[in-house]
Amino acid sequence: MRKLLAILLVVLFASGCGVLYRQPIYQGNLLDKAAVDQLQEGMDKRQVMTLLGTPSVQDPFHQERWDYVASRRTGRSGPTEVKNMTLWFENGNLSKWEGEYFPEEDSELAKSSTKSFGPNLQKDKKKGGR
């Protein structure tokens, strides 16, 4: 009876690991909404790269097109959501952009990491750490 109970408890704990919280997994470029809002026609590639960072895809055959791709999946077997923001340049200047991105995720990740790591950093400062 004890062996059965022990096995049942082990199975219960092992199966419940992913039940309570499934952290989303992000890959690619997470674009900041404030940065995307600052895009303007006529900006050169350097200005765009300063705002948005290096694009995920820079096709050598289509150098006037940049793609910022990001994906999100929750859990190990959850569906993957992919969003793509495409920018087009004419003569090295931004001419148009369209697509989707995860605008709220960048600020949400920043808030959650501040909650997780902020108090620890403050405690370290009090102890004389960095």
Tab-separated table of N, CA and C in Angstrom:
chain	number	residue	atom	x	y	z
A	1	MET	N	0.825	-1.197	0.000
A	1	MET	CA	0.000	0.000	0.000
A	1	MET	C	0.869	1.262	0.000
A	2	ARG	N	1.951	1.265	0.796
A	2	ARG	CA	2.828	2.426	0.857
A	2	ARG	C	3.517	2.668	-0.482
A	3	LYS	N	3.922	1.591	-1.156
A	3	LYS	CA	4.574	1.740	-2.455
A	3	LYS	C	3.611	2.366	-3.459
A	4	LEU	N	2.359	1.928	-3.427
A	4	LEU	CA	1.358	2.474	-4.333
A	4	LEU	C	1.126	3.960	-4.052
A	5	LEU	N	1.048	4.312	-2.791
A	5	LEU	CA	0.863	5.705	-2.410
A	5	LEU	C	2.074	6.552	-2.827
A	6	ALA	N	3.281	6.029	-2.626
A	6	ALA	CA	4.487	6.759	-3.018
A	6	ALA	C	4.528	6.960	-4.529
A	7	ILE	N	4.207	5.932	-5.297
A	7	ILE	CA	4.189	6.041	-6.757
A	7	ILE	C	3.127	7.034	-7.199
A	8	LEU	N	1.965	6.986	-6.578
A	8	LEU	CA	0.889	7.917	-6.913
A	8	LEU	C	1.298	9.362	-6.634
A	9	LEU	N	1.958	9.616	-5.530
A	9	LEU	CA	2.424	10.966	-5.211
A	9	LEU	C	3.477	11.448	-6.212
A	10	VAL	N	4.398	10.590	-6.592
A	10	VAL	CA	5.433	10.962	-7.566
A	10	VAL	C	4.787	11.302	-8.898
A	11	VAL	N	3.847	10.489	-9.341
A	11	VAL	CA	3.155	10.751	-10.608
A	11	VAL	C	2.353	12.045	-10.520
A	12	LEU	N	1.696	12.268	-9.420
A	12	LEU	CA	0.907	13.478	-9.229
A	12	LEU	C	1.793	14.725	-9.285
A	13	PHE	N	2.934	14.706	-8.582
A	13	PHE	CA	3.837	15.866	-8.599
A	13	PHE	C	4.467	16.071	-9.973
A	14	ALA	N	4.846	14.991	-10.620
A	14	ALA	CA	5.494	15.108	-11.934
A	14	ALA	C	4.515	15.602	-12.994
A	15	SER	N	3.278	15.168	-12.933
A	15	SER	CA	2.303	15.600	-13.942
A	15	SER	C	1.811	17.023	-13.697
A	16	GLY	N	1.904	17.500	-12.475
A	16	GLY	CA	1.409	18.830	-12.151
A	16	GLY	C	2.399	19.945	-12.387
A	17	CYS	N	3.593	19.627	-12.863
A	17	CYS	CA	4.622	20.663	-13.027
A	17	CYS	C	4.199	21.757	-13.993
A	18	GLY	N	3.544	21.402	-15.076
A	18	GLY	CA	3.173	22.405	-16.066
A	18	GLY	C	1.718	22.816	-16.003
A	19	VAL	N	0.989	22.363	-15.013
A	19	VAL	CA	-0.438	22.635	-14.943
A	19	VAL	C	-0.733	24.033	-14.408
A	20	LEU	N	0.003	24.468	-13.405
A	20	LEU	CA	-0.318	25.729	-12.762
A	20	LEU	C	0.034	26.943	-13.606
A	21	TYR	N	1.225	26.953	-14.177
A	21	TYR	CA	1.649	28.131	-14.936
A	21	TYR	C	2.481	27.678	-16.120
A	22	ARG	N	2.151	28.201	-17.265
A	22	ARG	CA	2.912	27.906	-18.472
A	22	ARG	C	3.440	29.218	-19.015
A	23	GLN	N	4.730	29.360	-18.912
A	23	GLN	CA	5.364	30.599	-19.339
A	23	GLN	C	5.430	30.650	-20.856
A	24	PRO	N	5.039	31.773	-21.449
A	24	PRO	CA	5.164	31.903	-22.903
A	24	PRO	C	6.624	31.976	-23.317
A	25	ILE	N	6.915	31.373	-24.451
A	25	ILE	CA	8.268	31.361	-25.001
A	25	ILE	C	8.271	32.260	-26.221
A	26	TYR	N	9.148	33.267	-26.229
A	26	TYR	CA	9.244	34.210	-27.337
A	26	TYR	C	10.549	33.985	-28.080
A	27	GLN	N	10.489	34.110	-29.395
A	27	GLN	CA	11.686	34.061	-30.219
A	27	GLN	C	11.566	35.133	-31.289
A	28	GLY	N	12.695	35.632	-31.731
A	28	GLY	CA	12.687	36.645	-32.785
A	28	GLY	C	12.784	38.041	-32.215
A	29	ASN	N	12.254	38.993	-32.979
A	29	ASN	CA	12.313	40.399	-32.593
A	29	ASN	C	11.032	40.806	-31.878
A	30	LEU	N	11.145	41.176	-30.610
A	30	LEU	CA	10.018	41.769	-29.902
A	30	LEU	C	10.148	43.280	-30.053
A	31	LEU	N	9.254	43.854	-30.817
A	31	LEU	CA	9.320	45.284	-31.111
A	31	LEU	C	8.569	46.081	-30.058
A	32	ASP	N	9.140	47.187	-29.684
A	32	ASP	CA	8.528	48.099	-28.722
A	32	ASP	C	7.523	48.986	-29.451
A	33	LYS	N	6.321	49.099	-28.929
A	33	LYS	CA	5.280	49.902	-29.572
A	33	LYS	C	5.716	51.352	-29.750
A	34	ALA	N	6.391	51.905	-28.755
A	34	ALA	CA	6.854	53.298	-28.850
A	34	ALA	C	7.841	53.467	-30.003
A	35	ALA	N	8.682	52.466	-30.229
A	35	ALA	CA	9.649	52.546	-31.333
A	35	ALA	C	8.948	52.453	-32.679
A	36	VAL	N	7.979	51.555	-32.802
A	36	VAL	CA	7.245	51.415	-34.070
A	36	VAL	C	6.451	52.681	-34.355
A	37	ASP	N	5.912	53.297	-33.320
A	37	ASP	CA	5.156	54.540	-33.503
A	37	ASP	C	6.041	55.684	-34.001
A	38	GLN	N	7.344	55.601	-33.792
A	38	GLN	CA	8.262	56.655	-34.223
A	38	GLN	C	8.717	56.496	-35.672
A	39	LEU	N	8.355	55.381	-36.318
A	39	LEU	CA	8.743	55.201	-37.718
A	39	LEU	C	8.122	56.290	-38.589
A	40	GLN	N	8.915	56.808	-39.523
A	40	GLN	CA	8.443	57.837	-40.447
A	40	GLN	C	8.996	57.547	-41.832
A	41	GLU	N	8.207	57.861	-42.831
A	41	GLU	CA	8.686	57.719	-44.198
A	41	GLU	C	9.900	58.611	-44.387
A	42	GLY	N	10.879	58.111	-45.138
A	42	GLY	CA	12.074	58.887	-45.415
A	42	GLY	C	13.230	58.612	-44.479
A	43	MET	N	13.014	57.854	-43.383
A	43	MET	CA	14.112	57.523	-42.474
A	43	MET	C	15.095	56.613	-43.214
A	44	ASP	N	16.383	56.785	-42.930
A	44	ASP	CA	17.345	55.892	-43.564
A	44	ASP	C	17.464	54.589	-42.769
A	45	LYS	N	18.167	53.614	-43.325
A	45	LYS	CA	18.259	52.282	-42.716
A	45	LYS	C	18.913	52.329	-41.336
A	46	ARG	N	19.886	53.193	-41.171
A	46	ARG	CA	20.561	53.305	-39.874
A	46	ARG	C	19.591	53.801	-38.798
A	47	GLN	N	18.761	54.787	-39.133
A	47	GLN	CA	17.786	55.299	-38.170
A	47	GLN	C	16.766	54.228	-37.794
A	48	VAL	N	16.322	53.463	-38.785
A	48	VAL	CA	15.357	52.393	-38.514
A	48	VAL	C	15.998	51.325	-37.636
A	49	MET	N	17.238	50.970	-37.936
A	49	MET	CA	17.923	49.951	-37.142
A	49	MET	C	18.149	50.429	-35.717
A	50	THR	N	18.358	51.724	-35.534
A	50	THR	CA	18.509	52.278	-34.188
A	50	THR	C	17.213	52.133	-33.400
A	51	LEU	N	16.077	52.350	-34.061
A	51	LEU	CA	14.779	52.226	-33.395
A	51	LEU	C	14.380	50.783	-33.126
A	52	LEU	N	14.486	49.936	-34.147
A	52	LEU	CA	13.918	48.587	-34.063
A	52	LEU	C	14.939	47.479	-33.853
A	53	GLY	N	16.202	47.780	-34.064
A	53	GLY	CA	17.216	46.738	-33.960
A	53	GLY	C	17.429	46.063	-35.310
A	54	THR	N	18.288	45.080	-35.304
A	54	THR	CA	18.610	44.353	-36.526
A	54	THR	C	17.436	43.467	-36.919
A	55	PRO	N	17.037	43.485	-38.186
A	55	PRO	CA	15.908	42.645	-38.602
A	55	PRO	C	16.244	41.157	-38.542
A	56	SER	N	15.220	40.342	-38.365
A	56	SER	CA	15.398	38.895	-38.346
A	56	SER	C	15.846	38.391	-39.703
A	57	VAL	N	15.265	38.964	-40.757
A	57	VAL	CA	15.534	38.491	-42.114
A	57	VAL	C	15.972	39.665	-42.974
A	58	GLN	N	17.176	39.565	-43.511
A	58	GLN	CA	17.664	40.510	-44.501
A	58	GLN	C	18.037	39.679	-45.720
A	59	ASP	N	17.142	39.604	-46.673
A	59	ASP	CA	17.334	38.801	-47.861
A	59	ASP	C	18.381	39.455	-48.760
A	60	PRO	N	19.463	38.750	-49.109
A	60	PRO	CA	20.489	39.359	-49.960
A	60	PRO	C	19.988	39.676	-51.369
A	61	PHE	N	18.898	39.032	-51.791
A	61	PHE	CA	18.351	39.281	-53.121
A	61	PHE	C	17.324	40.404	-53.136
A	62	HIS	N	16.839	40.782	-51.949
A	62	HIS	CA	15.877	41.880	-51.820
A	62	HIS	C	16.346	42.786	-50.688
A	63	GLN	N	17.387	43.562	-50.944
A	63	GLN	CA	17.987	44.367	-49.890
A	63	GLN	C	17.130	45.555	-49.484
A	64	GLU	N	16.093	45.825	-50.219
A	64	GLU	CA	15.206	46.945	-49.892
A	64	GLU	C	14.013	46.490	-49.058
A	65	ARG	N	14.088	45.271	-48.510
A	65	ARG	CA	12.995	44.743	-47.682
A	65	ARG	C	13.598	44.123	-46.426
A	66	TRP	N	13.050	44.532	-45.271
A	66	TRP	CA	13.456	43.962	-43.993
A	66	TRP	C	12.237	43.332	-43.345
A	67	ASP	N	12.432	42.166	-42.741
A	67	ASP	CA	11.366	41.476	-42.026
A	67	ASP	C	11.766	41.288	-40.567
A	68	TYR	N	10.883	41.713	-39.688
A	68	TYR	CA	11.030	41.496	-38.256
A	68	TYR	C	10.009	40.429	-37.874
A	69	VAL	N	10.493	39.256	-37.519
A	69	VAL	CA	9.627	38.116	-37.247
A	69	VAL	C	9.734	37.767	-35.767
A	70	ALA	N	8.593	37.497	-35.149
A	70	ALA	CA	8.562	37.067	-33.755
A	70	ALA	C	7.533	35.954	-33.611
A	71	SER	N	7.811	35.036	-32.700
A	71	SER	CA	6.857	33.958	-32.440
A	71	SER	C	6.664	33.807	-30.942
A	72	ARG	N	5.495	33.290	-30.591
A	72	ARG	CA	5.147	33.067	-29.187
A	72	ARG	C	4.463	31.708	-29.079
A	73	ARG	N	4.912	30.935	-28.116
A	73	ARG	CA	4.269	29.652	-27.833
A	73	ARG	C	4.150	29.513	-26.334
A	74	THR	N	3.003	29.071	-25.876
A	74	THR	CA	2.781	28.870	-24.453
A	74	THR	C	2.800	27.374	-24.177
A	75	GLY	N	3.682	26.975	-23.302
A	75	GLY	CA	3.818	25.563	-22.978
A	75	GLY	C	4.607	24.825	-24.046
A	76	ARG	N	4.820	23.552	-23.787
A	76	ARG	CA	5.607	22.746	-24.721
A	76	ARG	C	4.835	22.362	-25.966
A	77	SER	N	3.562	22.144	-25.823
A	77	SER	CA	2.785	21.642	-26.957
A	77	SER	C	1.720	22.634	-27.433
A	78	GLY	N	1.757	23.839	-26.929
A	78	GLY	CA	0.770	24.843	-27.328
A	78	GLY	C	0.976	25.312	-28.756
A	79	PRO	N	-0.025	25.968	-29.319
A	79	PRO	CA	0.115	26.474	-30.692
A	79	PRO	C	1.116	27.636	-30.743
A	80	THR	N	1.818	27.731	-31.851
A	80	THR	CA	2.789	28.800	-32.050
A	80	THR	C	2.142	29.914	-32.846
A	81	GLU	N	2.226	31.123	-32.324
A	81	GLU	CA	1.692	32.301	-33.002
A	81	GLU	C	2.870	33.088	-33.572
A	82	VAL	N	2.831	33.349	-34.878
A	82	VAL	CA	3.925	34.050	-35.558
A	82	VAL	C	3.399	35.371	-36.098
A	83	LYS	N	4.160	36.435	-35.843
A	83	LYS	CA	3.805	37.754	-36.379
A	83	LYS	C	5.003	38.303	-37.148
A	84	ASN	N	4.704	38.984	-38.244
A	84	ASN	CA	5.735	39.485	-39.134
A	84	ASN	C	5.481	40.951	-39.448
A	85	MET	N	6.493	41.769	-39.236
A	85	MET	CA	6.440	43.194	-39.583
A	85	MET	C	7.435	43.402	-40.721
A	86	THR	N	6.959	43.923	-41.837
A	86	THR	CA	7.797	44.101	-43.023
A	86	THR	C	7.972	45.581	-43.314
A	87	LEU	N	9.227	45.959	-43.595
A	87	LEU	CA	9.559	47.338	-43.950
A	87	LEU	C	10.169	47.345	-45.347
A	88	TRP	N	9.778	48.324	-46.164
A	88	TRP	CA	10.318	48.474	-47.506
A	88	TRP	C	11.058	49.799	-47.606
A	89	PHE	N	12.159	49.770	-48.314
A	89	PHE	CA	12.990	50.951	-48.521
A	89	PHE	C	13.076	51.251	-50.013
A	90	GLU	N	13.171	52.511	-50.353
A	90	GLU	CA	13.426	52.951	-51.721
A	90	GLU	C	14.618	53.892	-51.669
A	91	ASN	N	15.664	53.545	-52.392
A	91	ASN	CA	16.906	54.321	-52.405
A	91	ASN	C	17.476	54.514	-51.000
A	92	GLY	N	17.354	53.480	-50.163
A	92	GLY	CA	17.917	53.531	-48.814
A	92	GLY	C	17.061	54.223	-47.779
A	93	ASN	N	15.872	54.722	-48.180
A	93	ASN	CA	14.981	55.404	-47.235
A	93	ASN	C	13.688	54.619	-47.070
A	94	LEU	N	13.145	54.646	-45.873
A	94	LEU	CA	11.921	53.907	-45.560
A	94	LEU	C	10.760	54.472	-46.366
A	95	SER	N	10.070	53.574	-47.090
A	95	SER	CA	8.943	54.036	-47.897
A	95	SER	C	7.604	53.574	-47.331
A	96	LYS	N	7.553	52.360	-46.776
A	96	LYS	CA	6.302	51.888	-46.161
A	96	LYS	C	6.602	50.715	-45.247
A	97	TRP	N	5.658	50.418	-44.378
A	97	TRP	CA	5.760	49.280	-43.476
A	97	TRP	C	4.375	48.769	-43.181
A	98	GLU	N	4.306	47.477	-42.924
A	98	GLU	CA	3.017	46.856	-42.579
A	98	GLU	C	3.278	45.551	-41.859
A	99	GLY	N	2.262	45.068	-41.211
A	99	GLY	CA	2.360	43.790	-40.524
A	99	GLY	C	1.954	43.898	-39.069
A	100	GLU	N	2.243	42.829	-38.365
A	100	GLU	CA	1.853	42.734	-36.964
A	100	GLU	C	3.084	42.462	-36.111
A	101	TYR	N	2.962	42.776	-34.852
A	101	TYR	CA	4.004	42.465	-33.876
A	101	TYR	C	3.316	42.309	-32.531
A	102	PHE	N	4.054	41.973	-31.506
A	102	PHE	CA	3.505	41.820	-30.158
A	102	PHE	C	3.746	43.120	-29.398
A	103	PRO	N	2.882	44.132	-29.557
A	103	PRO	CA	3.178	45.448	-28.970
A	103	PRO	C	3.168	45.464	-27.448
A	104	GLU	N	2.320	44.676	-26.853
A	104	GLU	CA	2.189	44.727	-25.399
A	104	GLU	C	3.226	43.857	-24.706
A	105	GLU	N	3.839	42.938	-25.408
A	105	GLU	CA	4.700	41.957	-24.764
A	105	GLU	C	5.987	42.564	-24.222
A	106	ASP	N	6.564	43.508	-24.905
A	106	ASP	CA	7.818	44.089	-24.452
A	106	ASP	C	7.643	44.760	-23.095
A	107	SER	N	6.587	45.539	-22.938
A	107	SER	CA	6.371	46.210	-21.650
A	107	SER	C	5.968	45.214	-20.568
A	108	GLU	N	5.190	44.193	-20.930
A	108	GLU	CA	4.789	43.185	-19.952
A	108	GLU	C	5.996	42.397	-19.460
A	109	LEU	N	6.904	42.032	-20.380
A	109	LEU	CA	8.110	41.313	-19.974
A	109	LEU	C	8.979	42.181	-19.072
A	110	ALA	N	9.074	43.459	-19.381
A	110	ALA	CA	9.883	44.364	-18.558
A	110	ALA	C	9.300	44.462	-17.147
A	111	LYS	N	7.972	44.574	-17.051
A	111	LYS	CA	7.341	44.658	-15.727
A	111	LYS	C	7.562	43.378	-14.935
A	112	SER	N	7.377	42.220	-15.588
A	112	SER	CA	7.518	40.965	-14.867
A	112	SER	C	8.960	40.725	-14.451
A	113	SER	N	9.935	41.113	-15.278
A	113	SER	CA	11.329	40.912	-14.891
A	113	SER	C	11.727	41.869	-13.773
A	114	THR	N	11.149	43.063	-13.750
A	114	THR	CA	11.433	44.002	-12.664
A	114	THR	C	10.881	43.460	-11.353
A	115	LYS	N	9.687	42.872	-11.419
A	115	LYS	CA	9.108	42.287	-10.205
A	115	LYS	C	9.946	41.118	-9.723
A	116	SER	N	10.436	40.314	-10.660
A	116	SER	CA	11.203	39.123	-10.287
A	116	SER	C	12.597	39.451	-9.813
A	117	PHE	N	13.270	40.348	-10.521
A	117	PHE	CA	14.668	40.589	-10.241
A	117	PHE	C	14.922	41.868	-9.461
A	118	GLY	N	13.998	42.816	-9.517
A	118	GLY	CA	14.201	44.102	-8.863
A	118	GLY	C	14.474	44.014	-7.379
A	119	PRO	N	13.621	43.310	-6.624
A	119	PRO	CA	13.866	43.232	-5.183
A	119	PRO	C	15.211	42.575	-4.853
A	120	ASN	N	15.610	41.581	-5.613
A	120	ASN	CA	16.886	40.922	-5.362
A	120	ASN	C	18.042	41.880	-5.607
A	121	LEU	N	17.927	42.687	-6.656
A	121	LEU	CA	18.988	43.641	-6.942
A	121	LEU	C	19.098	44.676	-5.830
A	122	GLN	N	17.968	45.112	-5.284
A	122	GLN	CA	17.996	46.090	-4.206
A	122	GLN	C	18.609	45.478	-2.945
A	123	LYS	N	18.322	44.222	-2.678
A	123	LYS	CA	18.906	43.567	-1.518
A	123	LYS	C	20.418	43.454	-1.678
A	124	ASP	N	20.850	43.142	-2.905
A	124	ASP	CA	22.283	43.039	-3.144
A	124	ASP	C	22.978	44.383	-2.943
A	125	LYS	N	22.323	45.466	-3.336
A	125	LYS	CA	22.920	46.788	-3.164
A	125	LYS	C	23.091	47.112	-1.683
A	126	LYS	N	22.114	46.695	-0.873
A	126	LYS	CA	22.206	46.943	0.565
A	126	LYS	C	23.348	46.147	1.204
A	127	LYS	N	23.631	44.980	0.639
A	127	LYS	CA	24.704	44.142	1.157
A	127	LYS	C	26.063	44.604	0.681
A	128	GLY	N	26.079	45.565	-0.208
A	128	GLY	CA	27.360	46.054	-0.731
A	128	GLY	C	27.696	45.446	-2.072
A	129	GLY	N	26.769	44.674	-2.640
A	129	GLY	CA	26.987	44.081	-3.948
A	129	GLY	C	26.684	45.099	-5.031
A	130	ARG	N	26.758	44.651	-6.263
A	130	ARG	CA	26.494	45.559	-7.389
A	130	ARG	C	25.078	45.922	-7.533
